[in-house]
């Protein structure tokens, strides 16, 4: 796409290539999504820096080159159904929507979800369904999913997400402490699950029934 940020967006995509992103579908998908529309206006001028950005409510949008790496690792195909946990700004949702057949995205903070929906609608992206709720229990209605991307870190891989992964499906999920996690790539073959430790990472906490307890509730 072409707008006043085109040059900055291209520079970001070059940087992704320098950082080892080779999947042309992934690079093209990032070229199609204007990140400045998704992040809060106050940080809009930094939208094409390869850095995480605050999106309000104590949440953070991940570094774009890392998001690209996740999508490359998940090998998302044109016919895939993708479940995303943690819609956040909706930026990653929009990029996934360029790669997959349908994207299902769950966010626990209603205000973020509403705002993401508005931007996605403004871009006329029509293959995304969004739910406000606890993503650690997945979204059973549209399961199974060919790929699952969890954008927040929990103490373990939520069992419902394993159950909702299709045969041959892939899932990326950060697992560890609240401060630091290992990114785990799960492959499902029939009823067996193969786990690969991909990298160290730092995500905001995954709060919910199969995640961390929400400290604001009950004290
Ligand atoms: N990828 C997003 C950023 C995600 S930040 C982007 O590009 O903007 C992680 C998000 O996960 C936060 O918005 C947080 O509210 C959400 N989250 C944390 N626990 C969750 C849960 N159990 N279910 C759904 N969303 C959750």
Tab-separated table of C-alpha atoms and ligand atoms in Angstrom:
chain	number	residue	atom	x	y	z
A	1	UNK	CA	0.000	0.000	0.000
A	2	UNK	CA	1.060	3.590	-0.488
A	3	UNK	CA	0.699	6.529	1.908
A	4	UNK	CA	2.897	9.193	3.501
A	5	UNK	CA	4.592	6.490	5.586
A	6	UNK	CA	5.494	4.249	2.644
A	7	UNK	CA	9.236	5.002	2.780
A	8	UNK	CA	9.365	4.372	6.539
A	9	UNK	CA	7.411	1.148	6.157
A	10	UNK	CA	9.769	-0.081	3.422
A	11	UNK	CA	12.752	0.709	5.662
A	12	UNK	CA	11.170	-1.379	8.424
A	13	UNK	CA	10.661	-4.258	5.995
A	14	UNK	CA	14.316	-4.035	4.898
A	15	UNK	CA	15.271	-4.262	8.532
A	16	UNK	CA	13.136	-7.398	8.919
A	17	UNK	CA	15.037	-8.948	6.008
A	18	UNK	CA	18.340	-8.035	7.660
A	19	UNK	CA	17.071	-9.764	10.759
A	20	UNK	CA	16.458	-13.009	8.881
A	21	UNK	CA	12.867	-12.798	7.704
A	22	UNK	CA	12.866	-14.546	4.313
A	23	UNK	CA	9.208	-15.478	3.895
A	24	UNK	CA	7.985	-13.180	1.126
A	25	UNK	CA	4.352	-13.650	2.103
A	26	UNK	CA	5.147	-12.388	5.595
A	27	UNK	CA	7.112	-9.383	4.293
A	28	UNK	CA	4.318	-8.537	1.858
A	29	UNK	CA	1.714	-8.796	4.615
A	30	UNK	CA	3.598	-6.224	6.723
A	31	UNK	CA	3.804	-3.970	3.678
A	32	UNK	CA	0.007	-4.019	3.443
A	33	UNK	CA	-0.736	-2.905	6.999
A	34	UNK	CA	-0.208	0.705	8.162
A	35	UNK	CA	0.993	0.319	11.764
A	36	UNK	CA	0.509	4.040	12.492
A	37	UNK	CA	-3.273	3.552	12.362
A	38	UNK	CA	-3.153	0.989	15.168
A	39	UNK	CA	-0.880	2.562	17.765
A	40	UNK	CA	-2.010	5.496	19.971
A	41	UNK	CA	-1.535	8.913	18.378
A	42	UNK	CA	1.033	9.920	20.993
A	43	UNK	CA	3.456	7.273	19.650
A	44	UNK	CA	2.299	7.435	16.017
A	45	UNK	CA	5.584	9.031	14.907
A	46	UNK	CA	7.385	5.906	16.154
A	47	UNK	CA	5.054	3.449	14.415
A	48	UNK	CA	7.704	2.271	11.911
A	49	UNK	CA	10.549	1.929	14.361
A	50	UNK	CA	11.413	-1.688	14.945
A	51	UNK	CA	10.501	-1.457	18.603
A	52	UNK	CA	7.713	-2.394	20.989
A	53	UNK	CA	5.237	0.426	21.662
A	54	UNK	CA	2.846	1.156	24.532
A	55	UNK	CA	-0.807	0.787	23.481
A	56	UNK	CA	-2.502	1.855	26.733
A	57	UNK	CA	-3.955	-0.140	29.659
A	58	UNK	CA	-0.419	-1.193	30.612
A	59	UNK	CA	-0.127	-3.274	27.423
A	60	UNK	CA	2.566	-3.308	24.747
A	61	UNK	CA	2.580	-4.022	21.017
A	62	UNK	CA	5.522	-6.308	20.192
A	63	UNK	CA	8.517	-5.386	18.062
A	64	UNK	CA	7.493	-5.826	14.395
A	65	UNK	CA	10.537	-7.919	13.384
A	66	UNK	CA	9.707	-10.359	16.193
A	67	UNK	CA	6.084	-10.553	15.091
A	68	UNK	CA	7.361	-11.283	11.572
A	69	UNK	CA	9.563	-14.042	12.966
A	70	UNK	CA	6.564	-15.602	14.751
A	71	UNK	CA	4.553	-15.608	11.552
A	72	UNK	CA	7.447	-17.130	9.612
A	73	UNK	CA	7.791	-19.867	12.257
A	74	UNK	CA	4.048	-20.597	12.172
A	75	UNK	CA	4.145	-21.093	8.372
A	76	UNK	CA	0.674	-19.682	7.935
A	77	UNK	CA	-0.962	-20.762	4.687
A	78	UNK	CA	-3.678	-19.146	2.573
A	79	UNK	CA	-6.308	-21.640	3.743
A	80	UNK	CA	-5.397	-21.564	7.419
A	81	UNK	CA	-7.642	-20.622	10.302
A	82	UNK	CA	-5.642	-18.738	12.902
A	83	UNK	CA	-6.424	-18.100	16.570
A	84	UNK	CA	-4.697	-15.105	18.171
A	85	UNK	CA	-4.761	-14.573	21.926
A	86	UNK	CA	-4.252	-10.898	22.829
A	87	UNK	CA	-5.653	-8.655	20.076
A	88	UNK	CA	-4.095	-5.594	21.706
A	89	UNK	CA	-3.905	-2.816	19.117
A	90	UNK	CA	-5.093	-5.168	16.373
A	91	UNK	CA	-1.952	-4.574	14.282
A	92	UNK	CA	-0.766	-8.171	14.395
A	93	UNK	CA	-4.354	-9.293	13.771
A	94	UNK	CA	-4.410	-7.221	10.580
A	95	UNK	CA	-1.113	-8.700	9.359
A	96	UNK	CA	-2.314	-12.245	10.112
A	97	UNK	CA	-5.475	-11.465	8.130
A	98	UNK	CA	-3.309	-10.883	5.014
A	99	UNK	CA	-1.760	-14.352	5.372
A	100	UNK	CA	-4.612	-16.587	6.497
A	101	UNK	CA	-8.111	-17.511	5.423
A	102	UNK	CA	-9.676	-16.379	8.697
A	103	UNK	CA	-8.365	-14.927	11.942
A	104	UNK	CA	-10.086	-15.329	15.298
A	105	UNK	CA	-8.718	-12.987	17.951
A	106	UNK	CA	-9.503	-12.851	21.672
A	107	UNK	CA	-8.738	-9.877	23.942
A	108	UNK	CA	-9.652	-9.490	27.607
A	109	UNK	CA	-9.669	-5.661	27.668
A	110	UNK	CA	-12.874	-4.446	26.042
A	111	UNK	CA	-11.572	-0.963	25.185
A	112	UNK	CA	-8.604	-2.367	23.243
A	113	UNK	CA	-10.855	-4.816	21.422
A	114	UNK	CA	-13.330	-2.100	20.423
A	115	UNK	CA	-10.572	0.172	19.172
A	116	UNK	CA	-8.942	-2.658	17.190
A	117	UNK	CA	-12.296	-3.532	15.607
A	118	UNK	CA	-12.746	0.092	14.489
A	119	UNK	CA	-9.343	0.220	12.794
A	120	UNK	CA	-9.824	-3.190	11.137
A	121	UNK	CA	-13.250	-2.099	9.866
A	122	UNK	CA	-11.742	1.169	8.608
A	123	UNK	CA	-9.262	-0.918	6.569
A	124	UNK	CA	-12.174	-3.051	5.297
A	125	UNK	CA	-10.606	-6.215	6.633
A	126	UNK	CA	-13.465	-8.695	6.650
A	127	UNK	CA	-11.858	-12.039	7.536
A	128	UNK	CA	-11.329	-11.298	11.235
A	129	UNK	CA	-13.638	-12.241	14.106
A	130	UNK	CA	-12.996	-10.653	17.477
A	131	UNK	CA	-14.091	-11.732	20.950
A	132	UNK	CA	-13.809	-10.040	24.338
A	133	UNK	CA	-12.966	-12.672	26.922
A	134	UNK	CA	-10.384	-14.961	28.480
A	135	UNK	CA	-8.260	-16.350	25.665
A	136	UNK	CA	-6.633	-18.973	27.904
A	137	UNK	CA	-9.779	-21.047	27.349
A	138	UNK	CA	-9.436	-20.501	23.589
A	139	UNK	CA	-12.446	-19.999	21.324
A	140	UNK	CA	-14.015	-23.443	20.991
A	141	UNK	CA	-16.722	-22.315	18.595
A	142	UNK	CA	-14.393	-22.079	15.585
A	143	UNK	CA	-11.852	-24.749	16.587
A	144	UNK	CA	-9.747	-26.501	15.422
A	145	UNK	CA	-7.122	-23.948	14.368
A	146	UNK	CA	-4.201	-24.527	11.994
A	147	UNK	CA	-2.124	-21.942	13.839
A	148	UNK	CA	-2.365	-20.334	17.279
A	149	UNK	CA	-0.344	-17.282	18.306
A	150	UNK	CA	-0.401	-16.320	21.979
A	151	UNK	CA	0.775	-12.715	22.450
A	152	UNK	CA	1.052	-12.800	26.265
A	153	UNK	CA	3.124	-14.987	28.570
A	154	UNK	CA	1.713	-17.534	31.043
A	155	UNK	CA	3.041	-20.105	33.528
A	156	UNK	CA	2.236	-23.055	31.210
A	157	UNK	CA	0.735	-23.862	27.825
A	158	UNK	CA	-3.034	-23.539	28.371
A	159	UNK	CA	-4.587	-26.997	27.914
A	160	UNK	CA	-7.666	-25.687	26.030
A	161	UNK	CA	-5.359	-24.242	23.359
A	162	UNK	CA	-3.678	-27.635	22.885
A	163	UNK	CA	-7.153	-29.188	22.558
A	164	UNK	CA	-8.173	-26.604	19.947
A	165	UNK	CA	-5.079	-27.086	17.761
A	166	UNK	CA	-5.770	-28.956	14.498
A	167	UNK	CA	-3.923	-32.121	13.497
A	168	UNK	CA	-0.794	-30.725	11.799
A	169	UNK	CA	-1.324	-27.408	13.568
A	170	UNK	CA	1.358	-25.114	15.011
A	171	UNK	CA	1.220	-22.922	18.107
A	172	UNK	CA	3.611	-20.285	19.457
A	173	UNK	CA	3.228	-19.536	23.139
A	174	UNK	CA	5.487	-17.754	25.652
A	175	UNK	CA	5.870	-19.782	28.865
A	176	UNK	CA	7.737	-18.816	32.031
A	177	UNK	CA	7.520	-16.255	34.814
A	178	UNK	CA	5.743	-12.912	34.752
A	179	UNK	CA	9.052	-11.207	33.958
A	180	UNK	CA	10.609	-13.474	31.340
A	181	UNK	CA	9.572	-16.409	29.206
A	182	UNK	CA	10.735	-18.982	26.694
A	183	UNK	CA	8.916	-18.942	23.396
A	184	UNK	CA	7.630	-22.457	22.743
A	185	UNK	CA	6.664	-23.774	19.302
A	186	UNK	CA	4.192	-26.660	19.547
A	187	UNK	CA	3.477	-29.027	16.636
A	188	UNK	CA	0.508	-31.366	16.807
A	189	UNK	CA	0.477	-34.714	14.966
A	190	UNK	CA	-2.652	-36.642	15.816
A	191	UNK	CA	-2.697	-36.857	19.581
A	192	UNK	CA	1.022	-36.255	20.018
A	193	UNK	CA	2.535	-32.849	20.674
A	194	UNK	CA	6.112	-31.881	19.852
A	195	UNK	CA	7.646	-28.944	21.767
A	196	UNK	CA	10.524	-26.748	20.519
A	197	UNK	CA	12.126	-24.048	22.638
A	198	UNK	CA	12.614	-21.219	20.133
A	199	UNK	CA	13.946	-18.196	22.020
A	200	UNK	CA	13.920	-16.131	25.172
A	201	UNK	CA	11.232	-13.470	25.172
A	202	UNK	CA	9.413	-10.892	27.290
A	203	UNK	CA	5.666	-10.568	26.902
A	204	UNK	CA	3.038	-8.901	29.060
A	205	UNK	CA	1.348	-11.400	31.421
A	206	UNK	CA	-1.334	-13.768	30.158
A	207	UNK	CA	-4.101	-13.260	32.706
A	208	UNK	CA	-6.900	-15.767	33.049
A	209	UNK	CA	-8.078	-19.191	34.098
A	210	UNK	CA	-5.118	-21.039	32.524
A	211	UNK	CA	-2.751	-18.083	32.942
A	212	UNK	CA	-1.753	-15.811	35.816
A	213	UNK	CA	-4.305	-14.581	38.361
A	214	UNK	CA	-5.549	-11.054	37.730
A	215	UNK	CA	-4.198	-9.163	40.745
A	216	UNK	CA	-6.843	-6.471	40.514
A	217	UNK	CA	-9.522	-9.018	41.420
A	218	UNK	CA	-9.940	-10.047	45.038
A	219	UNK	CA	-6.547	-8.614	46.144
B	1	LIG	N1	-0.041	-8.284	19.425
B	1	LIG	C1	-0.676	-7.112	19.978
B	1	LIG	C2	-0.183	-6.777	21.351
B	1	LIG	C3	-0.597	-7.718	22.345
B	1	LIG	S1	-0.179	-7.267	23.982
B	1	LIG	C4	-0.461	-5.923	19.104
B	1	LIG	O1	0.085	-6.063	18.005
B	1	LIG	O2	-0.859	-4.840	19.481
B	1	LIG	C5	-0.930	-8.643	24.750
B	1	LIG	C6	-2.421	-8.526	24.871
B	1	LIG	O3	-2.873	-9.727	25.490
B	1	LIG	C7	-2.863	-7.387	25.780
B	1	LIG	O4	-3.731	-6.546	25.067
B	1	LIG	C8	-3.589	-8.104	26.929
B	1	LIG	O5	-4.711	-7.401	27.404
B	1	LIG	C9	-3.990	-9.402	26.283
B	1	LIG	N2	-4.273	-10.519	27.190
B	1	LIG	C10	-3.624	-10.894	28.319
B	1	LIG	N3	-4.201	-11.998	28.845
B	1	LIG	C11	-5.230	-12.328	28.023
B	1	LIG	C12	-6.210	-13.367	28.010
B	1	LIG	N4	-6.268	-14.321	28.956
B	1	LIG	N5	-7.101	-13.395	27.014
B	1	LIG	C13	-7.088	-12.448	26.030
B	1	LIG	N6	-6.194	-11.452	25.983
B	1	LIG	C14	-5.271	-11.388	26.953
